[in-house]
PDB file of C-alpha atoms in Angstrom:
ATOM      1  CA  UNK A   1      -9.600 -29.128 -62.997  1.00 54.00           C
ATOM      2  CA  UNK A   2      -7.433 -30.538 -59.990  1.00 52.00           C
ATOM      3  CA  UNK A   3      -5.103 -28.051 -60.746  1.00 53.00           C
ATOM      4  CA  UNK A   4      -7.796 -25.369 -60.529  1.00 55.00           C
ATOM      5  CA  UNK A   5      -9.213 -26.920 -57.185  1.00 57.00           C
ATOM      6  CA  UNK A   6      -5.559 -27.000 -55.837  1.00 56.00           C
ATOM      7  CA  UNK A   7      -5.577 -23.213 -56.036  1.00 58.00           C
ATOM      8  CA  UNK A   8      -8.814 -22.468 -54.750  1.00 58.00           C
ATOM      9  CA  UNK A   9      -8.018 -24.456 -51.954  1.00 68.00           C
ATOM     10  CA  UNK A  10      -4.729 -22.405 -51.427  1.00 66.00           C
ATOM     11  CA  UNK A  11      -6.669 -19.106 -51.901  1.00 69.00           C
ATOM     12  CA  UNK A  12      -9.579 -19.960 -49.041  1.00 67.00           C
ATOM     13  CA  UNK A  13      -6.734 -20.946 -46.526  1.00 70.00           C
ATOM     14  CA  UNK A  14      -4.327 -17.622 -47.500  1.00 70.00           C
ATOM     15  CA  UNK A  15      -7.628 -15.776 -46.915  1.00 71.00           C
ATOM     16  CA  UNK A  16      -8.413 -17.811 -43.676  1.00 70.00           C
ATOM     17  CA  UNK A  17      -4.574 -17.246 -42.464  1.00 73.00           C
ATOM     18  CA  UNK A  18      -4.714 -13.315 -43.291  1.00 72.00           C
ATOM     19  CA  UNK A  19      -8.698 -13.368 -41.714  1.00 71.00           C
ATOM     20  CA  UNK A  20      -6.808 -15.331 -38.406  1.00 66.00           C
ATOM     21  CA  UNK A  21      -3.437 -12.665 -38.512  1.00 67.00           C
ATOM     22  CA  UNK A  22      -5.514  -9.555 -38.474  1.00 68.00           C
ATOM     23  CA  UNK A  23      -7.758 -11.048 -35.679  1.00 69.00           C
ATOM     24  CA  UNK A  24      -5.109 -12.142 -33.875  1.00 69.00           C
ATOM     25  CA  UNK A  25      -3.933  -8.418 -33.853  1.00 69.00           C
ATOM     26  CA  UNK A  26      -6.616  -6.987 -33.594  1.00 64.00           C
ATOM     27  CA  UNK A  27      -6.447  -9.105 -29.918  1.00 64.00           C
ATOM     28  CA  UNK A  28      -3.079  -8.125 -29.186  1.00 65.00           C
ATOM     29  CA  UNK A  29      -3.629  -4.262 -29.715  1.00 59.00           C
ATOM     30  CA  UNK A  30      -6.355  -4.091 -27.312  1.00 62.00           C
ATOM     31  CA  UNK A  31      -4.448  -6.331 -24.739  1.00 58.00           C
ATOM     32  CA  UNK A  32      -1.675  -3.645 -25.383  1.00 53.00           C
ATOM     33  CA  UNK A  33      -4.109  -0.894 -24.820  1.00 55.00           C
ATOM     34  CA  UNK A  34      -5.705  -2.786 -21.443  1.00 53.00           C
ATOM     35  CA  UNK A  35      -1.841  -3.038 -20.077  1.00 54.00           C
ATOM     36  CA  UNK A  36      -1.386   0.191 -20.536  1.00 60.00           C
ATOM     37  CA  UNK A  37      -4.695   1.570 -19.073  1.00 61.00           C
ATOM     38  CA  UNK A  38      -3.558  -0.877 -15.738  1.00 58.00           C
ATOM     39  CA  UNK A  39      -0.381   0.443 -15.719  1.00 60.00           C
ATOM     40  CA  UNK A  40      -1.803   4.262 -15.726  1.00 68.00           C
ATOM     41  CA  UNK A  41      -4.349   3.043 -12.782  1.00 72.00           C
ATOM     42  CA  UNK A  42      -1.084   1.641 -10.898  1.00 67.00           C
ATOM     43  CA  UNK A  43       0.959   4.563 -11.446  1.00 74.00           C
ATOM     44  CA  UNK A  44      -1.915   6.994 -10.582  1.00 79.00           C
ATOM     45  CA  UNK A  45      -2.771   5.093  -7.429  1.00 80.00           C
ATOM     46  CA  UNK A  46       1.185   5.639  -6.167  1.00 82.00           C
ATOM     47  CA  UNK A  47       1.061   9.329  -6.580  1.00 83.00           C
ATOM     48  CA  UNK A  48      -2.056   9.419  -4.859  1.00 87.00           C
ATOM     49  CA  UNK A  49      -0.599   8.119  -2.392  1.00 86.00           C
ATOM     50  CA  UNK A  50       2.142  10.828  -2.062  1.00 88.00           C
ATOM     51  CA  UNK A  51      -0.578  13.112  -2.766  1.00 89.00           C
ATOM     52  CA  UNK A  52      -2.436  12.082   0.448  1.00 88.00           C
ATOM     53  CA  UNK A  53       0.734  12.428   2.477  1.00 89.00           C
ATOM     54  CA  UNK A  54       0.910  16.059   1.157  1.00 89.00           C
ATOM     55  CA  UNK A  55      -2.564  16.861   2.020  1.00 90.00           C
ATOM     56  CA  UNK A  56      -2.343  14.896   5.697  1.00 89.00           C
ATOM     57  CA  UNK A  57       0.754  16.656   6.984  1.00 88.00           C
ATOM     58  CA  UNK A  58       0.180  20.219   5.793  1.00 88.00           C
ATOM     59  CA  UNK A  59      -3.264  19.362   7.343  1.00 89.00           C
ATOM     60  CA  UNK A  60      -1.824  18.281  10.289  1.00 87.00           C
ATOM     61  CA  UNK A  61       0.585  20.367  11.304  1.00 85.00           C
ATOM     62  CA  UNK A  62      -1.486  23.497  10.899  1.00 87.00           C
ATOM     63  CA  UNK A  63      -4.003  21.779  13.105  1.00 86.00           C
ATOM     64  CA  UNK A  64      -1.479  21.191  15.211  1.00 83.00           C
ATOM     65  CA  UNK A  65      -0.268  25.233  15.421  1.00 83.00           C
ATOM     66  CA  UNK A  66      -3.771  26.189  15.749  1.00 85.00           C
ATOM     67  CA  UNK A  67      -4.183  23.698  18.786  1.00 82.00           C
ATOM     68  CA  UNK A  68      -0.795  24.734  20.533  1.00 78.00           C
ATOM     69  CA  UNK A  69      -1.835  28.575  20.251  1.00 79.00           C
ATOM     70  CA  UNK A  70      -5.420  27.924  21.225  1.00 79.00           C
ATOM     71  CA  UNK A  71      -4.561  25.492  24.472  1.00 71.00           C
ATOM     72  CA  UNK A  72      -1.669  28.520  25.432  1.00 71.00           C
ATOM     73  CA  UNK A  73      -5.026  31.058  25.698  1.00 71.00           C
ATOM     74  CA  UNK A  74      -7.428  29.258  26.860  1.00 68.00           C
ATOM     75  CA  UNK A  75      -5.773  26.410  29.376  1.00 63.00           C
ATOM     76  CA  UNK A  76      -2.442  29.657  30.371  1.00 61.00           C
ATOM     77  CA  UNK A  77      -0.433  27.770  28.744  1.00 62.00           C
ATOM     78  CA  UNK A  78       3.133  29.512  29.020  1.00 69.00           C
ATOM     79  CA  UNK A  79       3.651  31.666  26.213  1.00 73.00           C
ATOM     80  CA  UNK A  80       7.459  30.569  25.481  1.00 76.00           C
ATOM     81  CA  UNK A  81       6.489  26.786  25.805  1.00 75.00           C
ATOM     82  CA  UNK A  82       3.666  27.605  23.753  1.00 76.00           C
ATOM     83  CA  UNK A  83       6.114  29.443  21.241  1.00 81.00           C
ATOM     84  CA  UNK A  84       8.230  26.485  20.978  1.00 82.00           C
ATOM     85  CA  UNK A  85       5.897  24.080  20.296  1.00 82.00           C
ATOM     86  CA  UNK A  86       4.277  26.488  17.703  1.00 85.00           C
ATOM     87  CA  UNK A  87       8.023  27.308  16.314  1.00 87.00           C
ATOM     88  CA  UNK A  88       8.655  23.147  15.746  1.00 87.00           C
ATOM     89  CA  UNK A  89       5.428  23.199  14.467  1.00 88.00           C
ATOM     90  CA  UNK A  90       6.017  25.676  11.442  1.00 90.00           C
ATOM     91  CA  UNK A  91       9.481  24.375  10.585  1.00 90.00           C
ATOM     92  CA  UNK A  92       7.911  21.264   9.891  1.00 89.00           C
ATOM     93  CA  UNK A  93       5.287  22.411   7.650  1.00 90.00           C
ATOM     94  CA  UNK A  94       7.904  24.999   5.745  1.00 92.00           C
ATOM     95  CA  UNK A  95      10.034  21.617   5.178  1.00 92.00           C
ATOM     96  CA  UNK A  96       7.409  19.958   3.980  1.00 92.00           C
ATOM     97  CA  UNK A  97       5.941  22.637   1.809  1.00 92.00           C
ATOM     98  CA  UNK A  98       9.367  23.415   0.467  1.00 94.00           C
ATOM     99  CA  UNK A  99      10.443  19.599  -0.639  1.00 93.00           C
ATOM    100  CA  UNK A 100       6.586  18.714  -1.805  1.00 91.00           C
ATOM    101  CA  UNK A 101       6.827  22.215  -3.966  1.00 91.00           C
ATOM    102  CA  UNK A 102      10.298  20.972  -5.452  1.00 91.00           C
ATOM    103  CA  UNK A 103       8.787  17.324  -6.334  1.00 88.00           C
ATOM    104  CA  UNK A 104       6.077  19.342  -8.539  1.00 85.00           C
ATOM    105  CA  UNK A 105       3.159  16.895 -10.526  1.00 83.00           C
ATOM    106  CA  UNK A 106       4.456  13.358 -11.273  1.00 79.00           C
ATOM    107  CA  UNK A 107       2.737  12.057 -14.411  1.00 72.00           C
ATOM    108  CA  UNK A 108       2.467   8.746 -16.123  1.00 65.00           C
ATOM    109  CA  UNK A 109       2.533   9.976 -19.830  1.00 60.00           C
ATOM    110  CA  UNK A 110       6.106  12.518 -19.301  1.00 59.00           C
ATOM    111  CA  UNK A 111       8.363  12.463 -22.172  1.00 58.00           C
ATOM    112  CA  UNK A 112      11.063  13.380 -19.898  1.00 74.00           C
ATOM    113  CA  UNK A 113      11.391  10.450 -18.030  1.00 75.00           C
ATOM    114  CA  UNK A 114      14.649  10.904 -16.683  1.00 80.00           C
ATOM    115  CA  UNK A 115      14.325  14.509 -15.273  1.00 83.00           C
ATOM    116  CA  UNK A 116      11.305  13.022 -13.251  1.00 82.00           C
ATOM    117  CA  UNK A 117      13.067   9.867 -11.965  1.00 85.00           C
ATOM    118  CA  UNK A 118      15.555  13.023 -10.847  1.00 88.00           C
ATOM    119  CA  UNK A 119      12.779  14.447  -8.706  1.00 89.00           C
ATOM    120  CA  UNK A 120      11.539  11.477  -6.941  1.00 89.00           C
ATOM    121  CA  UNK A 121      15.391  10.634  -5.549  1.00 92.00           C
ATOM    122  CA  UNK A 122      15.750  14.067  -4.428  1.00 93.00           C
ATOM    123  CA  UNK A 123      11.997  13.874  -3.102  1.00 93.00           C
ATOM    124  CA  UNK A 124      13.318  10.986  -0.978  1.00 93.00           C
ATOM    125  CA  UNK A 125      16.403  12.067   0.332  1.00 94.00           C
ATOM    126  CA  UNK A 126      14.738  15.647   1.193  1.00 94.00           C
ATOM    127  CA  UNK A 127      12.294  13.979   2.979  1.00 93.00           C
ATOM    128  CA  UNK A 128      14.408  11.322   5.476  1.00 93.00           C
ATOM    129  CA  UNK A 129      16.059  14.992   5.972  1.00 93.00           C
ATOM    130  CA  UNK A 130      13.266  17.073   6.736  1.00 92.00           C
ATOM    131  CA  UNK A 131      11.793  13.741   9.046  1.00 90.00           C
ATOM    132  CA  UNK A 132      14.832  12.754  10.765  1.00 91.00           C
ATOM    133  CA  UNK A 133      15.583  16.444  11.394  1.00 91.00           C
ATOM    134  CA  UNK A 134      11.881  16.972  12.706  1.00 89.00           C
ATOM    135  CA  UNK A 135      12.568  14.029  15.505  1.00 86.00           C
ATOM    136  CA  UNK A 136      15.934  15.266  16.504  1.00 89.00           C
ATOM    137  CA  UNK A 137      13.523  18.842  17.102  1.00 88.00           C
ATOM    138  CA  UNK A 138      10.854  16.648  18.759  1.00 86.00           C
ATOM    139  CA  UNK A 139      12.903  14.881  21.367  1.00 84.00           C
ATOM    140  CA  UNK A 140      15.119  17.957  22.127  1.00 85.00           C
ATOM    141  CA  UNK A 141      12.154  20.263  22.722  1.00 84.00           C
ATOM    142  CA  UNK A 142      10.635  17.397  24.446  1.00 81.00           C
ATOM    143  CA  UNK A 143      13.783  17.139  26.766  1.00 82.00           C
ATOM    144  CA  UNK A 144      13.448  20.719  27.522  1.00 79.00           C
ATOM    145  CA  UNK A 145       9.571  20.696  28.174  1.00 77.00           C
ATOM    146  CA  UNK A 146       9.555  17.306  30.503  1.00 75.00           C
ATOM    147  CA  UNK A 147      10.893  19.435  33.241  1.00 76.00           C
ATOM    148  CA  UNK A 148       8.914  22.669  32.507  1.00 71.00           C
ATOM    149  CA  UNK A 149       5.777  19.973  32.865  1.00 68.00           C
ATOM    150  CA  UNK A 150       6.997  17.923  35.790  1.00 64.00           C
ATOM    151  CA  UNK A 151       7.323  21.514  37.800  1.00 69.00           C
ATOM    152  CA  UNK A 152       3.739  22.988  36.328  1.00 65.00           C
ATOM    153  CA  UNK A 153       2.027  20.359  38.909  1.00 64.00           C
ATOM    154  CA  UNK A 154       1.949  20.520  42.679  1.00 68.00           C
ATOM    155  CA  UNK A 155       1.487  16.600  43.078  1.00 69.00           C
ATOM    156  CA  UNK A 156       4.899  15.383  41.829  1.00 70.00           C
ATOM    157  CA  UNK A 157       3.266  12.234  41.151  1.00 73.00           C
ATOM    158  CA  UNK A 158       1.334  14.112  38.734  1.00 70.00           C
ATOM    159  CA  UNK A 159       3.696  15.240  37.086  1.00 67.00           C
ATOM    160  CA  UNK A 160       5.522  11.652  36.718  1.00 74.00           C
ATOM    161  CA  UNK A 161       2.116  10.474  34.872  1.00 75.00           C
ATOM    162  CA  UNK A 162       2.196  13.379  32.467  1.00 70.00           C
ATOM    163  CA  UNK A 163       5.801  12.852  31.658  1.00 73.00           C
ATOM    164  CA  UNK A 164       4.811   9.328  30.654  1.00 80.00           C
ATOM    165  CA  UNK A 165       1.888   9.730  29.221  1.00 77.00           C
ATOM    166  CA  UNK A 166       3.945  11.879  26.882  1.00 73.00           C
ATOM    167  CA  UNK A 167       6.503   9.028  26.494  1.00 77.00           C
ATOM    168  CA  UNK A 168       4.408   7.004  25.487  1.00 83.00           C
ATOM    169  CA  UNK A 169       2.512   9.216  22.710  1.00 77.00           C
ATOM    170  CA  UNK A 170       6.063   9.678  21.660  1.00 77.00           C
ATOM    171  CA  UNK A 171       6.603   6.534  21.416  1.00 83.00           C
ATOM    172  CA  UNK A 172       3.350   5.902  19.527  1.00 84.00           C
ATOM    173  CA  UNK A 173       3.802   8.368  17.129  1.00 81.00           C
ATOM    174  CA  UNK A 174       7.748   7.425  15.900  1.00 82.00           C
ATOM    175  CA  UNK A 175       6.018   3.978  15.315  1.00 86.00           C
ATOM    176  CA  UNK A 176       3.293   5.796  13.384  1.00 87.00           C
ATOM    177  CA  UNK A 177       5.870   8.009  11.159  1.00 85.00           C
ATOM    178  CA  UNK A 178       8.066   4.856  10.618  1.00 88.00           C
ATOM    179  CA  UNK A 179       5.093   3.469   8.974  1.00 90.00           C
ATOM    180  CA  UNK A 180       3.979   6.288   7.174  1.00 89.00           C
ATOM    181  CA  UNK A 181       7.255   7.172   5.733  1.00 89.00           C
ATOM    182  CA  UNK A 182       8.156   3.365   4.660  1.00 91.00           C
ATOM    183  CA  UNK A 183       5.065   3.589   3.054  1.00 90.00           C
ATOM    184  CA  UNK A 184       6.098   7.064   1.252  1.00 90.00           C
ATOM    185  CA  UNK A 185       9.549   5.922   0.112  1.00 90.00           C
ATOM    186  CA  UNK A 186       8.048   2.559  -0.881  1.00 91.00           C
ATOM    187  CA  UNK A 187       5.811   4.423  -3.399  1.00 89.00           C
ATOM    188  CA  UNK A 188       8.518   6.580  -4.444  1.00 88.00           C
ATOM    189  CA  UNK A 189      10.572   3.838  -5.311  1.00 89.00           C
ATOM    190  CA  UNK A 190       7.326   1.906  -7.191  1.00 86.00           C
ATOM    191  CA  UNK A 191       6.753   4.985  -9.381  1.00 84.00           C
ATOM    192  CA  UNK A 192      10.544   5.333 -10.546  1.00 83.00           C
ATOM    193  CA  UNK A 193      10.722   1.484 -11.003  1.00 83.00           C
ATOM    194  CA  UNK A 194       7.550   2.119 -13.378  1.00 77.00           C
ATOM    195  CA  UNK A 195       8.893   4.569 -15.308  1.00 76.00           C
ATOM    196  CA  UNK A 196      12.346   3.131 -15.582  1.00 74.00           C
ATOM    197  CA  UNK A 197      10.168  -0.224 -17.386  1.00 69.00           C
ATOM    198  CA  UNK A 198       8.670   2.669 -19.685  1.00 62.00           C
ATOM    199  CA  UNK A 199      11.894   3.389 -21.008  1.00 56.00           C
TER     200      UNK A 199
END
């Protein structure tokens, strides 16, 4: 009879140790599943990121065209200054257009991990190209429009104020990019750190 007892007492804690296993992993399968879904949200929110950046710079630069050609016909703006600006202006956005087209969609769930880690380096180093080439365009047509501006006023004083004014928007927006683009290669660097922990 103790004998018997002995076993049914075995039994009820085998069947509480199996009850507390598969509850236990039950709990451990959806954790699984939650750090997965917050690793998709993280990963989504990077791209989004680059995906904003996309959508801001095409935006802006053909804004920017559009405002150039517009303040050349209405304000007689000189057509070759005008041209210029307008000519900086598209080989931007071609430069952008060109390295955003070669990054292509960056997804969480890719099987080929590696091929996409590929894209996001290249992403990078295309765009400190396309950006540092951009500024070298900026401050050399800049160079060559301080005087054209300086001359377009009678009041020489005038002229000195424009100049800095421009200096100083310059100025303002190299602080601007350096901020934008440490953000972009941050991200870039995020998302193939996330995908390298996938693997």
């Amino acid at each position: 009879m103790a004998m018997q007892n002995d076993n049914l007492s075995m039994q009820d804690e085998l069947r509480q140790m199996m009850s507390d296993y598969a509850y236990l992993k039950a709990d451990m399968d959806k954790q699984v599943i939650i750090n997965s879904q917050l690793m998709e949200m993280v990963f989504r929110s990077k791209v989004r990121v680059l995906d904003a950046n996309r959508r801001t710079t095409l935006y802006s630069a053909s804004a920017a065209i559009l405002i150039t050609l517009a303040a050349s016909y209405l304000r007689g703006l000189d057509m070759c200054l005008a041209g210029m600006i307008a000519a900086f202006y598209v080989l931007m956005l071609i430069g952008y257009v060109l390295i955003y087209h070669k990054l292509g969609k960056i997804e969480y769930g890719t099987d080929n991990v590696l091929a996409t880690v590929t894209r996001l380096r290249n992403f990078k180093r295309n765009y400190m190209i396309v950006n540092t080439v951009s500024w070298i365009l900026a401050v050399g047509l800049m160079c060559f429009l301080f005087p054209e501006i300086h001359n377009s006023f009678r009041i020489p004083e005038r002229g000195v104020a424009a100049i800095t004014f421009m200096c100083v928007a310059l100025l303002a927006g190299i602080c601007i990019q350096y901020f934008i683009d440490k953000k972009v290669l941050n991200t870039c660097n995020d998302i193939i750190n996330r995908l390298k922990d996938r693997t």
